[in-house]
Short mmCIF file of C-alpha atoms in Angstrom, two decimals:
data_model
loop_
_atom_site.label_atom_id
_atom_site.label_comp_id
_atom_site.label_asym_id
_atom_site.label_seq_id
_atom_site.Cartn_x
_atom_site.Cartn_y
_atom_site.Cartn_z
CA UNK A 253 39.02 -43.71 77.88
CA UNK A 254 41.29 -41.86 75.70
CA UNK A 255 44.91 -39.69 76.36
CA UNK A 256 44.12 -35.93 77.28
CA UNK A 257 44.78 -33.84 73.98
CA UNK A 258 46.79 -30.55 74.19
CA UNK A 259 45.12 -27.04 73.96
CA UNK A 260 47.43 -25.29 72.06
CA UNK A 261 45.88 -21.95 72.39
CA UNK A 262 45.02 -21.53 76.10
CA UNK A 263 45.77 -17.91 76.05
CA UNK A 264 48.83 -17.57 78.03
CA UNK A 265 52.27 -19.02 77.18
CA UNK A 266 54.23 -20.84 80.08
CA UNK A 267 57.63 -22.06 78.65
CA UNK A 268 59.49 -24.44 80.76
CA UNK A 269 60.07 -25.20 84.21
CA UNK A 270 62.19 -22.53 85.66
CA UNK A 271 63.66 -23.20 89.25
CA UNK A 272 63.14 -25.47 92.47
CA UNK A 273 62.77 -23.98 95.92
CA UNK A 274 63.50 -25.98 99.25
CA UNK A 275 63.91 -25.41 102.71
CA UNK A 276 67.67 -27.66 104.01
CA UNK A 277 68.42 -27.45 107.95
CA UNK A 278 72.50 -27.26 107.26
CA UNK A 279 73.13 -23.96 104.39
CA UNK A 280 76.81 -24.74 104.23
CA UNK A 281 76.07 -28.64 104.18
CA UNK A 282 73.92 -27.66 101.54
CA UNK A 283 76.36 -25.15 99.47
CA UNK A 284 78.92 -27.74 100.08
CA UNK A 285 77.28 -30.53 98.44
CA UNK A 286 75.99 -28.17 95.26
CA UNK A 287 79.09 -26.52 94.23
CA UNK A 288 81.29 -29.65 94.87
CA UNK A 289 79.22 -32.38 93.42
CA UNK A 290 76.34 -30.82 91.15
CA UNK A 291 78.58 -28.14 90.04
CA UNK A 292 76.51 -25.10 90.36
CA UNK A 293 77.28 -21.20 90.52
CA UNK A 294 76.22 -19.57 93.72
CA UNK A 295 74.32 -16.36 92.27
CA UNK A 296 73.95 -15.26 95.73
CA UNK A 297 74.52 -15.73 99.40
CA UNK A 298 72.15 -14.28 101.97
CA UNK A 299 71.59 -14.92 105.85
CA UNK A 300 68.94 -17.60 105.26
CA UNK A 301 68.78 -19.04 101.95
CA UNK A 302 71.72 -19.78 98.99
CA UNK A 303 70.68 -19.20 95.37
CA UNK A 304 72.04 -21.30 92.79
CA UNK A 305 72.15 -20.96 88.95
CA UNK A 306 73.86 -23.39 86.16
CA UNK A 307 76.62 -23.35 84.19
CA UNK A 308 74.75 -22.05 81.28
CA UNK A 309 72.02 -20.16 82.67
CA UNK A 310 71.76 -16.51 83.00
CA UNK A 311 68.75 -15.88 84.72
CA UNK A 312 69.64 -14.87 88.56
CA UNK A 313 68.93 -18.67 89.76
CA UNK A 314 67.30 -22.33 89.22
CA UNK A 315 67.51 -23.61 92.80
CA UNK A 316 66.47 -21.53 96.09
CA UNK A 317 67.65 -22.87 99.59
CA UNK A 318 66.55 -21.64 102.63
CA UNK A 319 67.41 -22.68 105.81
CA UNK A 320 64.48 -24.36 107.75
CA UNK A 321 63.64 -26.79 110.85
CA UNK A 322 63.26 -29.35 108.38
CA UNK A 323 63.63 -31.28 104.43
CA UNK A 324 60.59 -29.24 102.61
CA UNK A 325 60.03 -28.22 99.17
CA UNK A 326 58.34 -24.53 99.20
CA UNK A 327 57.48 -24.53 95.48
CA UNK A 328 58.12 -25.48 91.91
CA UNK A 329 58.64 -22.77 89.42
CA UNK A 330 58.39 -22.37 86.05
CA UNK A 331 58.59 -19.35 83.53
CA UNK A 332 55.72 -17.42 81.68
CA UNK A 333 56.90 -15.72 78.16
CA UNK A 334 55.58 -12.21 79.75
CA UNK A 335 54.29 -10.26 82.23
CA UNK A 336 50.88 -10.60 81.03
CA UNK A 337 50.41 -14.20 81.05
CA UNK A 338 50.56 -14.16 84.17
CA UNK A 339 47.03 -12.51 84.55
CA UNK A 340 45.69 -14.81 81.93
CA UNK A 341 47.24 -17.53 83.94
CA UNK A 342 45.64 -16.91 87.23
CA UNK A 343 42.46 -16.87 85.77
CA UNK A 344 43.15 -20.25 84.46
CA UNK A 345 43.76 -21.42 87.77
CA UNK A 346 40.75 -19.64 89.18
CA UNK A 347 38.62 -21.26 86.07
CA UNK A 348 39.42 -24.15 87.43
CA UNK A 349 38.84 -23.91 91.75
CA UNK A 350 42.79 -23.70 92.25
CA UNK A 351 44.10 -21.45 95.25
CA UNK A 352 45.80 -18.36 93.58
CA UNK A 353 47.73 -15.15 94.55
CA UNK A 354 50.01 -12.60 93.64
CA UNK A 355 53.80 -13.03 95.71
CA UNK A 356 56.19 -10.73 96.77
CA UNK A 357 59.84 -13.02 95.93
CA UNK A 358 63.06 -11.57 96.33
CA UNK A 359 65.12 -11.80 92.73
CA UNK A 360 62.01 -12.61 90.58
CA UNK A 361 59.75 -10.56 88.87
CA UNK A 362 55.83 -10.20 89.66
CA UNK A 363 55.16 -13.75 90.91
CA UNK A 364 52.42 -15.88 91.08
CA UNK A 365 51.40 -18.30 93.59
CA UNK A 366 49.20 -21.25 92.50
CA UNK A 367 48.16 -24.93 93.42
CA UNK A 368 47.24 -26.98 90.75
CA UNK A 369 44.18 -29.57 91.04
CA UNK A 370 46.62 -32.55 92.51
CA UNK A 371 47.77 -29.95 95.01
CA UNK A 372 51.22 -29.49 93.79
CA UNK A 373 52.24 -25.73 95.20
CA UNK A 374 53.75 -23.58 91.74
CA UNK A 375 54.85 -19.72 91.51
CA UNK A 376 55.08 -18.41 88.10
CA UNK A 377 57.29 -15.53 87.09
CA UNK A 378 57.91 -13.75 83.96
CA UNK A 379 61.67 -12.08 84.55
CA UNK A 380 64.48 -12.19 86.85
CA UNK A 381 67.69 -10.22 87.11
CA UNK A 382 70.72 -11.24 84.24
CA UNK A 383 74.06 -13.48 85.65
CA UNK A 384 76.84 -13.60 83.40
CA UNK A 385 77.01 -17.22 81.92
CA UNK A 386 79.42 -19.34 83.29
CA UNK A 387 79.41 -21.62 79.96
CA UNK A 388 82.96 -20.10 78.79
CA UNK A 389 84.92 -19.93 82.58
CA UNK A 390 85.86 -23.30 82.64
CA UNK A 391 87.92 -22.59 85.83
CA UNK A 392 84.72 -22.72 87.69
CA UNK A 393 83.34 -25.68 85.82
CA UNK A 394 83.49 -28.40 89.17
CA UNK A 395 81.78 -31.62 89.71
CA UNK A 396 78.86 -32.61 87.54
CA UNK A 397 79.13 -29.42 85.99
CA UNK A 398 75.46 -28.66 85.78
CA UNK A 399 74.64 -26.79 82.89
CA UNK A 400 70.82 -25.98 83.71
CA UNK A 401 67.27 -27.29 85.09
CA UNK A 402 65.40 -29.26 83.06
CA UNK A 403 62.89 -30.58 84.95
CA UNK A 404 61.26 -32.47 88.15
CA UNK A 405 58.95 -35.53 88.78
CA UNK A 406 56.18 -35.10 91.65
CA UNK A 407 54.39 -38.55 92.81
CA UNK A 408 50.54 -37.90 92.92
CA UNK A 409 47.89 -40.14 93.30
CA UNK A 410 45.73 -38.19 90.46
CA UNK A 411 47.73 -38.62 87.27
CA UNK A 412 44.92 -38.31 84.73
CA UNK A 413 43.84 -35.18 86.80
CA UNK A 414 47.12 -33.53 86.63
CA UNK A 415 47.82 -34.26 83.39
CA UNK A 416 44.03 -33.28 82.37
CA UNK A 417 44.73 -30.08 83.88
CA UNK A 418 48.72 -29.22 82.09
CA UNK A 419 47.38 -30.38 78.73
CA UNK A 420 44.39 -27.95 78.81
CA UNK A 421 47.48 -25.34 80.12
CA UNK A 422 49.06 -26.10 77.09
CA UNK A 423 51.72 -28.77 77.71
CA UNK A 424 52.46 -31.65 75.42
CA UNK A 425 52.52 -35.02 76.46
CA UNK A 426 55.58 -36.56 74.90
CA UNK A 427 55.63 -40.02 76.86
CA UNK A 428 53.49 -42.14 79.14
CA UNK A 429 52.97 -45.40 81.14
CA UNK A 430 49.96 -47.42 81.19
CA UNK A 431 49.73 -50.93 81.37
CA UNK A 432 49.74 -52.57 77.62
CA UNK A 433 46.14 -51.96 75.54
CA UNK A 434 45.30 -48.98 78.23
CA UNK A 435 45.47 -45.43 78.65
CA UNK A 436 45.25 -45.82 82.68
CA UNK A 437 48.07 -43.63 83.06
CA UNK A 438 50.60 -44.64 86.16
CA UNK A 439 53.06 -41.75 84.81
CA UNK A 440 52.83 -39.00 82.27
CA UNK A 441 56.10 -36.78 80.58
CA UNK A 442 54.74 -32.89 79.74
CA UNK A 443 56.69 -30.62 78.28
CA UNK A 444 56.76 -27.09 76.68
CA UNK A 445 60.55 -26.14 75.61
CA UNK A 446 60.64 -28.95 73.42
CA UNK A 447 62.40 -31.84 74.66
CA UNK A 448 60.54 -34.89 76.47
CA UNK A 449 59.80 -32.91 79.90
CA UNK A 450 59.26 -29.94 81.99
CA UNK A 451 57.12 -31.38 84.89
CA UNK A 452 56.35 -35.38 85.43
CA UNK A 453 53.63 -37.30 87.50
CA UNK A 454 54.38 -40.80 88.63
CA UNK A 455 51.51 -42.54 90.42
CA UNK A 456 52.37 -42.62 94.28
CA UNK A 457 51.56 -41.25 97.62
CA UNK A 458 51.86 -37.58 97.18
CA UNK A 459 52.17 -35.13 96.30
CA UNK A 460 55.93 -35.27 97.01
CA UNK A 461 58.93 -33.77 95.38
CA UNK A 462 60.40 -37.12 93.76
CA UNK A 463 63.49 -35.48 92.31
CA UNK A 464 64.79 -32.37 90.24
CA UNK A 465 66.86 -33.07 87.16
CA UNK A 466 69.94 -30.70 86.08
CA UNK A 467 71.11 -31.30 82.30
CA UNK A 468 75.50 -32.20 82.41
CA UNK A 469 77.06 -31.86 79.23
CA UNK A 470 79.01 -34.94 78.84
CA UNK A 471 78.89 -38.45 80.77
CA UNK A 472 82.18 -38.31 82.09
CA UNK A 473 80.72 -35.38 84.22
CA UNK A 474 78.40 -37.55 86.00
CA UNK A 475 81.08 -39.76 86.74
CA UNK A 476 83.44 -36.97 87.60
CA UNK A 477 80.25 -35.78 89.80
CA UNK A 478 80.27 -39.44 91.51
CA UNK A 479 84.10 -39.42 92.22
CA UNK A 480 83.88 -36.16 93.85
CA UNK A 481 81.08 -37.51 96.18
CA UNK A 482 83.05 -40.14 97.00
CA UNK A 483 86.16 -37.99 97.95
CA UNK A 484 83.93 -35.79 99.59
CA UNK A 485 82.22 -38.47 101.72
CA UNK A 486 78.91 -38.54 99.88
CA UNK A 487 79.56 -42.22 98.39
CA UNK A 488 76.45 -43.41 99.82
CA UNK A 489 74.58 -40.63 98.83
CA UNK A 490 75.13 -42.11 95.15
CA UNK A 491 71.32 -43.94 94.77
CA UNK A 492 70.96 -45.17 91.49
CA UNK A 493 73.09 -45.39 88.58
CA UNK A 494 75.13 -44.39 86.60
CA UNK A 495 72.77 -45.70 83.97
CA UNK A 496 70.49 -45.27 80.84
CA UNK A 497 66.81 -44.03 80.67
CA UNK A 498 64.56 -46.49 78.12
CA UNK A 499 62.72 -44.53 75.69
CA UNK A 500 64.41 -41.14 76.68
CA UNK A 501 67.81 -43.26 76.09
CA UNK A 502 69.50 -40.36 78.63
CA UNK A 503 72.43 -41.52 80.62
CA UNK A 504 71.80 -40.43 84.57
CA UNK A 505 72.93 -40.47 88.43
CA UNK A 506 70.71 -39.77 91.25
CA UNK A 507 71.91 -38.49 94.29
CA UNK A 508 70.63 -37.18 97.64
CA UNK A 509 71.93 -34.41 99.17
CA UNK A 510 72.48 -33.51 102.85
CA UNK A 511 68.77 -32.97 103.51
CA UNK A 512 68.16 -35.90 101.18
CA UNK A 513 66.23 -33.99 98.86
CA UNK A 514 67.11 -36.29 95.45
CA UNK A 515 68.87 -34.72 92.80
CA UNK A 516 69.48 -35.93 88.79
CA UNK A 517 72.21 -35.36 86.44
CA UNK A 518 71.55 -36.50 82.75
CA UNK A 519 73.02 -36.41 79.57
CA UNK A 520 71.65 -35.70 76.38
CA UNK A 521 67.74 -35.43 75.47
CA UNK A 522 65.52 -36.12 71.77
CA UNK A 523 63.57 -33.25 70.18
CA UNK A 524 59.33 -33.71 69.87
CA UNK A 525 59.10 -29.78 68.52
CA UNK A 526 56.89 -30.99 65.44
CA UNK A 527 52.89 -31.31 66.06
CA UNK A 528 52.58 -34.58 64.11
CA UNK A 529 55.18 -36.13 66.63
CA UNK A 530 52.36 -38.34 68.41
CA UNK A 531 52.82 -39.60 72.85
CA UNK A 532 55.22 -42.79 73.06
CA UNK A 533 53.37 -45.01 75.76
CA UNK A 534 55.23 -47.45 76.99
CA UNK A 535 54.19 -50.50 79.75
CA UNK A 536 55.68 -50.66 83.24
CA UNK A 537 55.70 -54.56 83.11
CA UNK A 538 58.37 -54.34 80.51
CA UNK A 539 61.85 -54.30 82.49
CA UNK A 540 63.63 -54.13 79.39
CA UNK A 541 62.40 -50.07 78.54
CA UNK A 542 62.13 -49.57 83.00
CA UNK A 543 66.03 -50.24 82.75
CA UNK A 544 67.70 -51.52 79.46
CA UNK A 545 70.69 -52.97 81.22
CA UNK A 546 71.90 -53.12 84.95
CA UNK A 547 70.13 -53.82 88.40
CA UNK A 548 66.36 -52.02 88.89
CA UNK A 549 66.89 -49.75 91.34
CA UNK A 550 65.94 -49.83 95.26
CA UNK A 551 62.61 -49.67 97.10
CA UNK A 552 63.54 -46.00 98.56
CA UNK A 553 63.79 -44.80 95.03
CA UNK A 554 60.28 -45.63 94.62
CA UNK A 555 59.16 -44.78 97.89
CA UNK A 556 61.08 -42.13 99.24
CA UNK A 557 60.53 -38.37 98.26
CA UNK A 558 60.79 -34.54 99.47
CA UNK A 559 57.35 -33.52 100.80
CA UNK A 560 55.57 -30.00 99.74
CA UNK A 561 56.01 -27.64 103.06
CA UNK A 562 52.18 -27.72 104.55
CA UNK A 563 50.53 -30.06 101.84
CA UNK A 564 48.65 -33.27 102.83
CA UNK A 565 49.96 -36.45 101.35
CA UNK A 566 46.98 -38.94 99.75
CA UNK A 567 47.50 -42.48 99.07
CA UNK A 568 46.89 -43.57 95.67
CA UNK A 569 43.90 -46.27 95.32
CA UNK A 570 46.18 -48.82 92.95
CA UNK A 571 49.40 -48.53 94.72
CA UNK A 572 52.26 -48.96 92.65
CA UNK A 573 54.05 -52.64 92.39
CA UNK A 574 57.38 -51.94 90.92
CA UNK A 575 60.09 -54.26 90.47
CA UNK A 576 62.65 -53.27 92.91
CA UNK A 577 66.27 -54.04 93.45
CA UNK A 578 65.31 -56.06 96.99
CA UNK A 579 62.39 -57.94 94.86
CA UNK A 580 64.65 -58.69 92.17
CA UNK A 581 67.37 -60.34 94.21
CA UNK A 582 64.73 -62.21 96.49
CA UNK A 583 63.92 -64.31 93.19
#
């Protein structure tokens, strides 16, 4: 068994993962938590759902609420370069047994809806409507001052399939875990802007939303981001860090917000642009790349995520042994 190889020329171009969409049960919890502590623009406010858009980004928005009965995630989106990749694309998805169809989305372009082979629900879009950038008004630079999405890990119990299936889409694998000598994937980093990752898999029961990931510029923003929690009464909603990424040697929070849907702020990312830049596997035993200094983090990070609104959840068959904060202070 070998690592899935990239098709570089699958006919359409998808370029990075675009926006998040979730259904929250509290809208002004929600706004609350995003201006105050993530530090995000509200693009626009309507009776049922909040749209949200980075410092730096333009397009009309990277993170859809709407209000719901309960913690969901509708879809993850991500960006085609134009409007006609998106036909290409659907009969990608159709090549390959997925469930397809054209969307009607307020603020977006002509979407598509797809689920990929893992069952991960997607909608693909080519435009939305221009935002001023944000980057120069520092007066409304607040909190973690997120600058823009990046990406978001999903737990599946089908890595190789999923990342079968976004290799022959034309993503890159830039990282993975297998256990030392193997290529029996328990997590695989795909990209397509050019940093380490657009859209991860983690082995797990799934598929489930793990977390979303919003780049900050500096790390004294995620601190300022954890202070302002704290004042605000989110303290606890703090779950893992600050700390440092191994091989992707980014400095990160995680936090959960009121629905606790988890969200990441990072600093700082590598480039893997050039073809001959080969996948960096790397083994889960070793604790030294999981964390490179400071306390593993808790069972819930591992265990706990957002599920996909009307998706079934599958066990894995090897289920995942990590060490956790609890093991690691029972020694």
């Amino acid at each position: 068994m070998s690592l899935p190889t990239t098709n570089h020329d699958p006919g359409f171009r998808i370029t990075r993962a675009s926006h998040v969409v979730l259904t929250v049960r509290d809208l002004a919890a929600s706004r609350r938590f995003y201006e105050k502590v993530i530090g995000l623009i509200l693009t626009a406010e309507e009776s049922d759902a909040l749209y949200f858009r980075g410092v730096e980004e333009a397009c009309h928005h990277s993170l859809v609420l709407r209000k719901g009965g309960g913690a969901a995630c509708a879809r993850l989106g991500l960006r085609v370069f134009q409007e006609d990749d998106l036909d290409r694309l659907k009969g990608f998805f159709e090549a390959h047994g997925c469930r397809v169809a054209w969307a009607e989305v307020p603020h977006q372009g002509r979407t598509l809806h797809a689920t990929d082979p893992a069952g991960t629900p997607l909608e693909f879009c080519a435009t939305m409507p221009i935002e001023p950038r944000m980057i120069t008004q520092f007066t409304r630079h607040g909190g973690g001052s997120a600058l823009r999405l990046d990406h978001y890990q999903v737990l599946t119990p089908e890595v190789r399939k999923a990342c079968e299936f976004y290799t022959a889409a034309g993503f890159r694998l830039s990282e993975y875990i297998a256990p030392a000598g193997t290529f029996d994937l328990r997590g695989v980093f795909l990209q397509r802007k050019g940093n380490p990752h657009d859209i991860v898999f983690f082995n797990g029961a799934g598929p489930r939303l793990h977390h979303f990931a919003f780049l900050a510029p500096e790390v004294h923003h995620l601190l300022n981001a954890c202070d302002i929690a704290g004042e605000l009464g989110y303290g606890a909603a703090v779950e893992r860090g600050p700390g440092r990424h191994g091989p992707g040697h980014a400095m990160y929070v995680y936090m959960r917000d009121p629905d606790g849907h988890r969200v990441e702020l990072f600093n700082t990312h590598y480039q893997i642009m050039d073809i001959e830049n080969e996948p960096i596997g790397w083994d889960p035993s070793d604790h030294k790349i999981s964390f490179p200094w400071g306390l593993p983090a808790r069972q819930a990070w591992f265990e706990e995520a957002t599920p996909f609104a009307d998706v079934a959840i599958r066990e894995p068959q090897v289920k995942p042994k990590p060490l956790t904060l609890e093991s690691y202070l029972a020694k």
